[in-house]
Amino acid sequence: VAIGSTVAGLPAAPAIIAGFVASEVLKETPINAAPFMKSKTTSFDKKVFLQPGAIVHCNLYGAVEHTGIYVGNEQIVELTGSGKVRITDFNGFTQGTGASVIYAACSNGRVLYDENIKNRAMRFISSSRDYNLAFNNCHRFTCQCLLGVDRACNTLFCILESEIRNRFNVKTLEWRNCN
């Protein structure tokens, strides 16, 4: 669904698109994702030192999130809206998003990271995917790097957060400033 188009004959404002995308994804999600629809994480302004294999995100115009994998030397591997997986610096990651802050997934003030996540992300650089905002997006790519498997249901930020908690066996997840 593109901005400026219609959903069920109505103007497709971003909020309508987000609701439509969530409902369509949930139809295809084999788990009960409803409890995860509202993120229970918090963001802190205290900066943390990134480690390769950390999961990062920035806010897209304050409405949704863009995620990727930190791989070291101030470089992030991301899936772009064109479907290309690229390595970029912090400025490239936030370019065109309206964001200036990048957050890292943390628990109890410590960055969550794993070298295997970094290695998986690095293997995808310069590859392409059939990008789709609802079904094949940056969250699905990031989750694939996190878990080592591609799951079609992992396209929502809140589900990615749940997978991070499970993968690192933590109850609390915080997003802390890292740039």
Backbone as a chain_set.jsonl record, in Angstrom:
{"seq": "VAIGSTVAGLPAAPAIIAGFVASEVLKETPINAAPFMKSKTTSFDKKVFLQPGAIVHCNLYGAVEHTGIYVGNEQIVELTGSGKVRITDFNGFTQGTGASVIYAACSNGRVLYDENIKNRAMRFISSSRDYNLAFNNCHRFTCQCLLGVDRACNTLFCILESEIRNRFNVKTLEWRNCN", "coords": {"N": [[0.863, -1.167, 0.0], [0.739, 2.087, -0.945], [1.642, 5.405, 0.06], [-0.758, 7.884, -0.458], [-2.38, 6.291, -1.912], [-5.365, 4.224, -1.807], [-7.184, 2.475, 0.752], [-9.519, 0.068, 1.007], [-11.149, 1.839, -0.378], [-10.802, 4.24, 0.947], [-8.833, 7.185, 1.756], [-5.386, 6.492, 2.087], [-3.94, 7.124, 4.706], [-0.957, 7.375, 6.748], [-1.506, 6.195, 9.324], [-3.702, 4.568, 8.804], [-2.567, 2.859, 6.969], [-0.629, 1.634, 8.62], [-2.316, 0.264, 10.421], [-3.662, -1.438, 8.641], [-1.476, -2.898, 7.58], [-0.557, -4.165, 9.936], [-2.831, -5.75, 10.539], [-2.958, -7.391, 8.278], [-0.48, -8.715, 8.436], [-0.791, -10.07, 10.855], [-2.743, -11.915, 10.128], [-1.24, -13.751, 8.773], [0.458, -14.666, 10.674], [1.671, -17.241, 12.637], [1.666, -17.3, 15.396], [0.215, -16.016, 18.43], [0.234, -12.828, 18.155], [-0.898, -10.606, 19.235], [-0.502, -9.842, 22.043], [1.966, -8.616, 21.802], [1.708, -6.375, 20.312], [1.702, -3.796, 21.372], [4.516, -2.189, 22.243], [6.552, -2.914, 25.024], [8.851, -1.794, 25.752], [11.394, 0.549, 26.704], [12.951, 3.69, 25.995], [16.104, 5.176, 26.474], [18.115, 8.032, 27.17], [20.748, 7.869, 27.917], [23.889, 7.201, 26.68], [25.263, 4.287, 25.114], [27.975, 2.007, 24.503], [28.496, 0.617, 21.448], [28.595, -2.797, 20.264], [29.869, -5.129, 17.874], [27.383, -6.948, 16.137], [25.183, -6.091, 17.464], [21.749, -5.129, 17.696], [20.132, -2.494, 16.122], [18.105, 0.493, 15.943], [16.278, 3.171, 14.396], [13.958, 5.889, 14.554], [11.358, 6.328, 12.225], [10.284, 9.199, 11.156], [9.068, 9.451, 13.621], [6.953, 7.685, 13.748], [7.14, 4.927, 13.008], [9.595, 2.25, 13.115], [12.995, 1.712, 11.976], [15.192, -0.892, 11.395], [18.399, -2.532, 11.905], [21.667, -4.133, 11.725], [24.445, -3.651, 13.737], [27.812, -3.658, 12.768], [30.367, -2.975, 13.457], [33.023, -0.464, 13.554], [31.484, 1.884, 13.231], [29.521, 1.146, 11.371], [26.58, -0.094, 9.792], [24.521, -2.791, 8.828], [21.827, -2.941, 6.681], [18.475, -3.462, 5.416], [17.288, -1.899, 2.659], [14.596, 0.231, 1.458], [14.427, -0.282, -1.223], [14.997, -2.882, -1.445], [17.595, -3.726, -1.402], [20.381, -5.03, 0.34], [22.612, -3.367, 2.306], [25.75, -1.995, 3.466], [26.277, 0.652, 5.653], [27.053, 3.92, 7.017], [26.388, 5.638, 10.175], [25.076, 8.046, 9.472], [24.05, 7.408, 6.921], [22.272, 5.395, 7.628], [20.27, 6.752, 9.015], [19.501, 8.606, 7.173], [17.046, 10.401, 5.442], [15.039, 9.653, 7.174], [14.155, 11.344, 9.11], [15.189, 11.057, 11.573], [17.649, 11.479, 14.161], [18.857, 10.099, 16.09], [20.214, 6.97, 16.967], [19.317, 3.874, 18.304], [20.286, 1.191, 20.49], [19.614, -2.24, 21.169], [19.218, -3.212, 24.46], [19.702, -4.637, 27.744], [19.164, -4.149, 31.097], [20.911, -1.971, 30.969], [23.033, -2.902, 29.459], [24.462, -3.554, 26.285], [22.998, -5.78, 23.993], [24.408, -8.298, 22.136], [25.902, -10.342, 19.549], [28.409, -12.08, 17.953], [27.79, -13.881, 15.914], [25.415, -12.858, 14.86], [26.313, -10.539, 13.635], [28.012, -11.737, 11.693], [26.158, -13.14, 10.105], [24.681, -10.988, 9.055], [26.68, -9.688, 7.551], [27.099, -11.518, 5.499], [24.939, -11.085, 3.853], [25.331, -8.664, 2.554], [25.095, -6.636, -0.306], [23.247, -8.273, -1.486], [19.919, -8.828, -2.789], [16.412, -8.392, -2.138], [12.921, -9.089, -2.447], [11.465, -6.466, -1.622], [8.901, -5.568, 0.64], [6.708, -3.558, 2.321], [4.944, -4.602, 4.254], [5.406, -7.408, 4.357], [8.051, -8.233, 3.807], [10.352, -6.827, 5.116], [12.627, -4.495, 6.817], [12.603, -5.363, 9.487], [12.083, -8.093, 9.324], [14.409, -8.898, 7.956], [16.361, -8.152, 9.892], [15.578, -9.808, 11.99], [16.065, -12.285, 10.815], [18.851, -12.232, 10.724], [19.332, -12.188, 13.464], [18.241, -14.679, 14.378], [19.081, -16.617, 12.56], [17.449, -17.909, 10.831], [14.873, -17.504, 8.377], [11.815, -16.148, 8.967], [8.615, -15.7, 7.952], [6.705, -14.452, 9.514], [7.9, -12.57, 11.094], [7.73, -9.607, 10.849], [7.023, -7.321, 12.146], [7.944, -4.679, 14.363], [7.46, -5.039, 17.113], [7.316, -7.814, 17.31], [9.898, -8.503, 16.574], [11.19, -7.382, 18.804], [10.27, -9.152, 20.792], [11.485, -11.506, 19.905], [14.155, -10.784, 20.269], [14.263, -10.613, 23.076], [13.74, -13.318, 23.691], [15.887, -14.634, 22.377], [18.157, -13.657, 23.71], [17.473, -14.309, 26.219], [16.266, -12.532, 28.137], [14.264, -10.528, 30.32], [13.654, -7.838, 30.323], [13.786, -5.21, 27.971], [15.539, -2.586, 26.646], [15.917, 0.389, 24.785], [18.691, 2.072, 23.98], [20.436, 5.113, 23.472], [23.0, 5.297, 21.057], [24.611, 6.828, 19.451]], "CA": [[0.0, 0.0, 0.0], [1.581, 3.271, -1.053], [1.069, 6.656, 0.545], [-1.479, 8.524, -1.542], [-3.332, 5.346, -2.484], [-6.537, 4.026, -0.958], [-7.407, 1.175, 1.389], [-10.965, -0.116, 1.081], [-11.786, 3.013, -0.93], [-10.546, 5.428, 1.765], [-7.452, 7.664, 1.634], [-4.467, 5.659, 2.87], [-3.062, 7.881, 5.597], [-0.006, 6.458, 7.388], [-2.108, 5.42, 10.416], [-4.534, 3.531, 8.196], [-1.627, 1.88, 6.402], [-0.057, 0.865, 9.722], [-3.34, -0.664, 10.902], [-3.867, -2.435, 7.594], [-0.291, -3.753, 7.551], [-0.579, -5.013, 11.127], [-3.895, -6.752, 10.445], [-2.582, -8.36, 7.243], [0.616, -9.537, 8.956], [-1.316, -10.959, 11.881], [-3.448, -13.014, 9.466], [-0.237, -14.721, 8.338], [1.339, -14.96, 11.793], [1.221, -18.461, 13.293], [1.62, -17.157, 16.847], [-0.676, -14.955, 18.858], [1.073, -11.643, 18.261], [-1.645, -9.5, 19.833], [0.11, -9.292, 23.256], [3.189, -7.901, 21.492], [1.425, -5.241, 19.443], [2.144, -2.578, 22.027], [5.851, -2.409, 22.779], [6.704, -2.665, 26.45], [10.223, -1.356, 25.95], [11.597, 1.964, 26.962], [14.156, 4.272, 25.405], [16.846, 6.014, 27.407], [19.044, 8.927, 26.497], [22.12, 7.542, 28.305], [24.56, 6.543, 25.567], [25.961, 3.034, 25.353], [29.021, 1.694, 23.533], [28.051, -0.483, 20.586], [29.431, -3.965, 19.996], [29.444, -5.792, 16.632], [26.333, -7.929, 16.334], [24.073, -5.46, 18.189], [20.59, -4.728, 16.899], [19.916, -1.059, 16.262], [16.949, 1.046, 15.249], [15.985, 4.599, 14.454], [12.542, 6.154, 14.317], [11.011, 6.925, 10.937], [9.338, 10.295, 11.352], [8.391, 9.287, 14.895], [5.769, 6.829, 13.633], [7.55, 3.518, 12.951], [11.025, 2.061, 13.33], [13.84, 1.101, 10.959], [16.159, -1.689, 12.139], [19.558, -3.082, 11.22], [22.676, -4.809, 12.55], [25.73, -2.965, 13.859], [28.879, -4.624, 12.448], [31.657, -2.429, 13.877], [33.567, 0.704, 12.85], [30.363, 2.793, 12.951], [28.854, 0.648, 10.171], [25.354, -0.851, 10.024], [23.964, -3.499, 7.673], [20.392, -2.696, 6.667], [17.689, -3.711, 4.216], [16.712, -0.628, 2.223], [13.262, 0.169, 0.865], [14.525, -0.785, -2.601], [15.237, -4.318, -1.367], [19.028, -4.016, -1.396], [21.053, -5.081, 1.635], [23.845, -2.592, 2.162], [26.462, -1.551, 4.659], [26.262, 2.108, 5.636], [27.442, 4.54, 8.281], [25.254, 6.121, 10.964], [24.336, 9.05, 8.7], [23.312, 6.709, 5.876], [21.196, 4.631, 8.264], [19.182, 7.659, 9.394], [19.204, 9.521, 6.067], [15.689, 10.352, 4.919], [14.098, 9.109, 8.159], [13.766, 12.358, 10.075], [15.788, 10.689, 12.857], [19.049, 11.833, 14.396], [19.35, 9.211, 17.142], [20.166, 5.524, 16.751], [19.211, 3.165, 19.571], [20.738, -0.194, 20.521], [18.869, -3.127, 22.067], [19.959, -3.417, 25.705], [18.985, -5.125, 28.918], [19.835, -3.685, 32.309], [21.961, -1.031, 30.617], [24.103, -3.533, 28.666], [24.127, -3.831, 24.886], [22.838, -7.184, 23.626], [25.095, -8.504, 20.857], [26.458, -11.669, 19.295], [29.245, -12.087, 16.743], [27.082, -14.64, 14.868], [24.446, -11.948, 14.24], [27.128, -9.715, 12.733], [28.473, -12.557, 10.564], [25.012, -13.386, 9.218], [24.38, -9.733, 8.353], [27.747, -9.431, 6.581], [26.923, -12.421, 4.348], [23.856, -10.59, 2.998], [25.675, -7.395, 1.903], [24.969, -6.572, -1.776], [22.167, -9.126, -1.99], [18.645, -8.128, -2.962], [15.192, -9.087, -1.748], [11.669, -8.52, -2.933], [11.016, -5.672, -0.482], [7.488, -5.28, 0.795], [6.556, -2.897, 3.618], [4.217, -5.443, 5.199], [5.77, -8.826, 4.435], [9.477, -8.512, 3.627], [10.89, -5.524, 5.476], [13.875, -4.463, 7.59], [12.457, -6.15, 10.719], [12.243, -9.498, 8.941], [15.837, -9.068, 7.693], [17.074, -8.087, 11.169], [15.228, -11.018, 12.726], [16.78, -13.39, 10.183], [20.232, -12.156, 11.208], [19.28, -12.531, 14.885], [17.901, -16.083, 14.62], [19.722, -17.535, 11.614], [16.41, -18.482, 9.971], [13.928, -16.521, 7.868], [10.428, -16.44, 9.331], [7.74, -14.715, 7.313], [5.857, -13.774, 10.493], [8.677, -11.597, 11.86], [7.778, -8.363, 10.089], [6.629, -6.213, 13.015], [8.963, -4.304, 15.34], [7.14, -5.638, 18.411], [7.669, -9.238, 17.261], [11.36, -8.5, 16.64], [11.548, -7.169, 20.206], [10.021, -10.403, 21.49], [12.544, -12.45, 19.486], [15.398, -10.355, 20.935], [14.157, -11.063, 24.473], [13.878, -14.78, 23.725], [17.233, -15.029, 21.929], [19.135, -13.311, 24.745], [16.921, -14.774, 27.487], [16.114, -11.397, 29.046], [12.869, -10.123, 30.527], [13.509, -6.425, 29.998], [14.478, -4.732, 26.782], [15.612, -1.128, 26.612], [16.579, 0.944, 23.601], [19.544, 3.15, 24.47], [21.141, 5.939, 22.504], [24.359, 4.798, 20.813], [25.385, 7.673, 18.531]], "C": [[0.901, 1.219, 0.0], [0.854, 4.481, -0.491], [0.428, 7.355, -0.657], [-2.462, 7.592, -2.223], [-4.517, 5.195, -1.531], [-6.547, 2.615, -0.388], [-8.907, 1.081, 1.581], [-11.703, 1.144, 0.638], [-11.573, 4.293, -0.155], [-9.12, 5.899, 1.551], [-6.548, 6.898, 2.588], [-3.494, 6.525, 3.65], [-2.113, 6.901, 6.272], [-0.612, 5.619, 8.51], [-2.977, 4.293, 9.879], [-3.641, 2.438, 7.625], [-1.065, 1.013, 7.516], [-1.061, -0.146, 10.26], [-3.609, -1.775, 9.914], [-2.71, -3.423, 7.556], [-0.303, -4.697, 8.741], [-1.639, -6.095, 11.008], [-3.557, -7.808, 9.4], [-1.463, -9.274, 7.721], [0.093, -10.523, 9.977], [-2.105, -12.114, 11.277], [-2.483, -14.134, 9.093], [0.671, -15.176, 9.478], [0.839, -16.18, 12.554], [1.212, -18.395, 14.812], [0.619, -16.07, 17.192], [0.174, -13.722, 19.121], [0.38, -10.494, 18.971], [-0.998, -8.97, 21.118], [1.352, -8.453, 22.978], [2.936, -6.635, 20.693], [1.82, -3.914, 20.079], [3.485, -2.874, 22.689], [5.894, -2.063, 24.262], [8.132, -2.225, 26.764], [10.266, 0.128, 26.233], [12.872, 2.419, 26.269], [14.794, 5.198, 26.423], [17.811, 6.878, 26.616], [20.501, 8.637, 26.859], [22.768, 6.723, 27.189], [25.256, 5.257, 26.028], [26.983, 2.831, 24.242], [28.599, 0.464, 22.748], [29.091, -1.583, 20.461], [28.954, -4.586, 18.682], [28.444, -6.918, 16.93], [25.171, -7.394, 17.153], [22.965, -5.088, 17.216], [20.304, -3.265, 17.185], [18.63, -0.653, 15.552], [16.959, 2.561, 15.339], [14.502, 4.758, 14.157], [12.354, 6.795, 12.956], [9.916, 7.946, 11.176], [8.51, 10.125, 12.621], [7.23, 8.317, 14.888], [6.105, 5.339, 13.679], [9.065, 3.45, 13.088], [11.687, 1.451, 12.103], [14.944, 0.382, 11.716], [17.292, -2.187, 11.253], [20.506, -3.708, 12.228], [23.962, -3.999, 12.545], [26.84, -3.991, 13.657], [30.267, -4.119, 12.81], [32.059, -1.23, 13.047], [32.491, 1.686, 12.4], [29.642, 2.446, 11.653], [27.659, -0.22, 10.562], [24.947, -1.533, 8.724], [22.448, -3.375, 7.779], [19.785, -3.192, 5.371], [17.023, -2.391, 3.861], [15.324, -0.85, 1.639], [13.265, -0.299, -0.577], [14.777, -2.287, -2.628], [16.7, -4.699, -1.364], [19.546, -4.038, 0.037], [22.387, -4.371, 1.454], [24.479, -2.35, 3.519], [26.566, -0.039, 4.557], [26.754, 2.641, 6.977], [26.193, 5.046, 9.002], [24.414, 7.133, 10.183], [23.501, 8.402, 7.605], [22.116, 5.949, 6.435], [19.999, 5.523, 8.593], [18.761, 8.589, 8.265], [17.779, 9.319, 5.553], [14.656, 9.824, 5.901], [13.532, 10.176, 9.085], [14.373, 12.102, 11.443], [17.221, 11.201, 12.947], [19.679, 10.899, 15.418], [19.182, 7.76, 16.708], [20.184, 4.869, 18.12], [19.697, 1.73, 19.422], [19.878, -0.983, 21.506], [19.752, -3.453, 23.272], [19.063, -4.083, 26.738], [19.811, -4.752, 30.133], [21.049, -2.818, 31.99], [23.095, -1.603, 29.778], [23.608, -3.849, 27.263], [24.048, -5.34, 24.681], [23.468, -7.382, 22.249], [25.614, -9.929, 20.764], [27.205, -11.604, 17.962], [28.565, -12.843, 15.597], [26.056, -13.777, 14.137], [25.168, -11.066, 13.229], [27.527, -10.519, 11.501], [27.339, -12.853, 9.585], [24.692, -12.136, 8.393], [25.412, -9.465, 7.258], [27.59, -10.297, 5.332], [25.852, -11.913, 3.38], [24.209, -9.314, 2.221], [25.697, -7.571, 0.384], [23.935, -7.54, -2.345], [20.901, -8.282, -2.109], [17.499, -9.031, -2.538], [14.018, -8.406, -2.433], [11.074, -7.728, -1.782], [9.516, -5.447, -0.527], [7.317, -4.722, 2.2], [5.907, -3.797, 4.658], [4.844, -6.814, 5.402], [7.246, -9.15, 4.266], [10.242, -7.212, 3.85], [12.167, -5.628, 6.309], [13.771, -5.285, 8.872], [12.622, -7.639, 10.433], [13.719, -9.804, 8.67], [16.628, -9.111, 9.004], [16.814, -9.345, 11.99], [15.931, -12.243, 12.132], [18.249, -13.399, 10.621], [20.315, -12.568, 12.673], [19.157, -14.035, 15.096], [18.632, -17.08, 13.724], [18.733, -18.244, 10.715], [15.465, -17.356, 9.548], [12.523, -16.977, 8.213], [9.544, -15.334, 8.785], [6.922, -13.918, 8.316], [6.594, -12.663, 11.236], [8.838, -10.288, 11.118], [7.369, -7.143, 10.9], [7.733, -5.944, 14.035], [8.703, -4.971, 16.687], [7.447, -7.137, 18.438], [9.187, -9.382, 17.277], [11.813, -8.309, 18.082], [11.358, -8.441, 21.031], [11.098, -11.436, 21.165], [13.884, -12.075, 20.125], [15.385, -10.833, 22.387], [14.383, -12.576, 24.576], [15.302, -15.221, 23.404], [18.282, -14.779, 23.009], [18.662, -13.688, 26.151], [16.867, -13.655, 28.535], [14.638, -11.04, 29.156], [12.65, -8.678, 30.121], [14.334, -6.084, 28.77], [14.39, -3.22, 26.791], [16.288, -0.741, 25.302], [17.356, 2.164, 24.074], [20.302, 3.816, 23.337], [22.569, 5.42, 22.32], [25.139, 5.67, 19.83], [25.474, 9.106, 18.998]], "O": [[1.751, 1.354, 0.88], [-0.371, 4.578, -0.551], [1.013, 7.405, -1.74], [-3.288, 8.035, -3.02], [-4.65, 5.95, -0.568], [-5.989, 1.686, -0.973], [-9.503, 1.927, 2.248], [-12.746, 1.488, 1.194], [-12.098, 5.338, -0.54], [-8.262, 5.091, 1.196], [-6.894, 6.679, 3.749], [-2.328, 6.636, 3.271], [-2.424, 5.714, 6.365], [-0.271, 4.444, 8.643], [-2.989, 3.193, 10.43], [-3.919, 1.248, 7.776], [-1.022, -0.21, 7.384], [-0.7, -1.292, 10.528], [-3.768, -2.932, 10.305], [-2.921, -4.635, 7.505], [-0.083, -5.898, 8.582], [-1.374, -7.249, 11.344], [-3.834, -8.99, 9.603], [-1.484, -10.474, 7.447], [0.487, -11.689, 9.972], [-2.135, -13.197, 11.86], [-2.848, -15.309, 9.092], [1.565, -15.994, 9.261], [-0.281, -16.175, 13.064], [0.785, -19.351, 15.459], [0.224, -15.288, 16.326], [0.768, -13.589, 20.191], [1.025, -9.493, 19.281], [-0.939, -7.752, 21.291], [1.755, -7.657, 23.825], [3.876, -5.888, 20.421], [2.235, -2.996, 19.372], [3.572, -3.711, 23.588], [5.343, -1.051, 24.695], [8.565, -2.281, 27.915], [9.295, 0.855, 26.024], [13.762, 1.614, 25.992], [14.103, 5.917, 27.145], [18.264, 6.503, 25.535], [21.405, 9.114, 26.172], [22.252, 5.675, 26.801], [25.757, 5.154, 27.148], [26.866, 3.419, 23.167], [28.373, -0.603, 23.32], [30.295, -1.341, 20.541], [27.756, -4.573, 18.4], [28.637, -7.722, 17.843], [24.265, -8.149, 17.505], [23.222, -4.773, 16.054], [20.24, -2.846, 18.341], [18.134, -1.363, 14.677], [17.565, 3.149, 16.235], [13.873, 3.87, 13.582], [13.101, 7.698, 12.576], [8.755, 7.589, 11.376], [7.377, 10.6, 12.692], [6.578, 8.134, 15.916], [5.403, 4.573, 14.339], [9.735, 4.48, 13.168], [11.047, 0.771, 11.301], [15.575, 0.975, 12.591], [17.169, -2.256, 10.03], [20.203, -3.804, 13.417], [24.507, -3.694, 11.484], [26.834, -5.055, 14.276], [31.257, -4.78, 12.495], [31.513, -0.998, 11.969], [32.579, 2.252, 11.31], [29.203, 3.334, 10.921], [27.715, -0.978, 11.53], [25.017, -0.934, 7.651], [21.859, -3.662, 8.821], [20.471, -3.329, 4.358], [16.28, -1.828, 4.665], [14.929, -1.982, 1.362], [12.22, -0.676, -1.106], [14.774, -2.903, -3.694], [17.023, -5.886, -1.328], [19.197, -3.18, 0.848], [23.183, -4.716, 0.581], [23.843, -2.481, 4.564], [26.904, 0.495, 3.501], [26.856, 1.895, 7.951], [25.077, 4.9, 8.502], [23.185, 7.086, 10.226], [22.36, 8.804, 7.381], [21.069, 5.868, 5.792], [18.85, 5.099, 8.465], [17.759, 9.292, 8.392], [17.366, 8.195, 5.267], [13.515, 9.57, 5.516], [12.538, 9.939, 9.771], [14.105, 12.849, 12.384], [17.912, 11.337, 11.937], [20.897, 10.902, 15.596], [18.151, 7.373, 16.157], [20.964, 5.253, 18.992], [19.544, 1.121, 18.363], [19.467, -0.462, 22.543], [20.885, -3.909, 23.121], [17.838, -4.089, 26.618], [21.014, -5.012, 30.186], [22.083, -2.912, 32.651], [24.022, -0.878, 29.418], [22.495, -4.339, 27.072], [24.916, -6.085, 25.136], [23.095, -6.698, 21.296], [25.746, -10.628, 21.769], [26.669, -11.121, 16.965], [28.743, -12.485, 14.433], [25.848, -13.942, 12.935], [24.696, -10.871, 12.109], [27.393, -10.032, 10.378], [27.541, -12.819, 8.371], [24.463, -12.219, 7.186], [25.049, -9.059, 6.154], [27.913, -9.857, 4.228], [25.864, -12.278, 2.205], [23.466, -8.921, 1.322], [26.252, -8.54, -0.133], [23.768, -7.618, -3.562], [20.83, -7.167, -1.593], [17.598, -10.257, -2.574], [14.13, -7.285, -2.929], [10.256, -8.261, -1.032], [8.938, -5.173, -1.579], [7.74, -5.351, 3.17], [6.286, -3.758, 5.829], [4.819, -7.337, 6.516], [7.652, -10.272, 4.568], [10.715, -6.58, 2.905], [12.717, -6.715, 6.484], [14.771, -5.856, 9.306], [13.236, -8.36, 11.22], [14.228, -10.84, 9.099], [17.462, -9.994, 9.204], [17.729, -9.885, 12.613], [16.344, -13.137, 12.87], [18.819, -14.463, 10.86], [21.272, -13.229, 13.076], [19.887, -14.607, 15.905], [18.785, -18.247, 14.083], [19.125, -19.094, 9.915], [15.285, -16.379, 10.274], [12.089, -18.055, 7.806], [9.717, -14.165, 9.127], [6.484, -12.811, 8.003], [5.959, -11.885, 11.947], [9.957, -9.893, 10.791], [7.374, -6.03, 10.374], [8.381, -6.874, 14.514], [9.645, -5.425, 17.336], [7.802, -7.672, 19.488], [9.713, -10.287, 17.925], [12.725, -8.999, 18.538], [12.195, -8.767, 21.873], [11.564, -12.154, 22.05], [14.663, -12.958, 20.483], [16.37, -11.39, 22.872], [15.125, -13.047, 25.438], [15.857, -16.084, 24.084], [19.187, -15.591, 23.201], [19.347, -13.429, 27.14], [17.35, -13.807, 29.657], [13.865, -11.223, 28.216], [11.578, -8.327, 29.628], [15.43, -6.606, 28.565], [13.31, -2.645, 26.925], [17.132, -1.474, 24.786], [16.775, 3.158, 24.51], [20.743, 3.173, 22.385], [23.264, 5.138, 23.296], [26.231, 5.286, 19.413], [26.091, 9.936, 18.331]]}, "num_chains": 1, "name": "protein.A"}
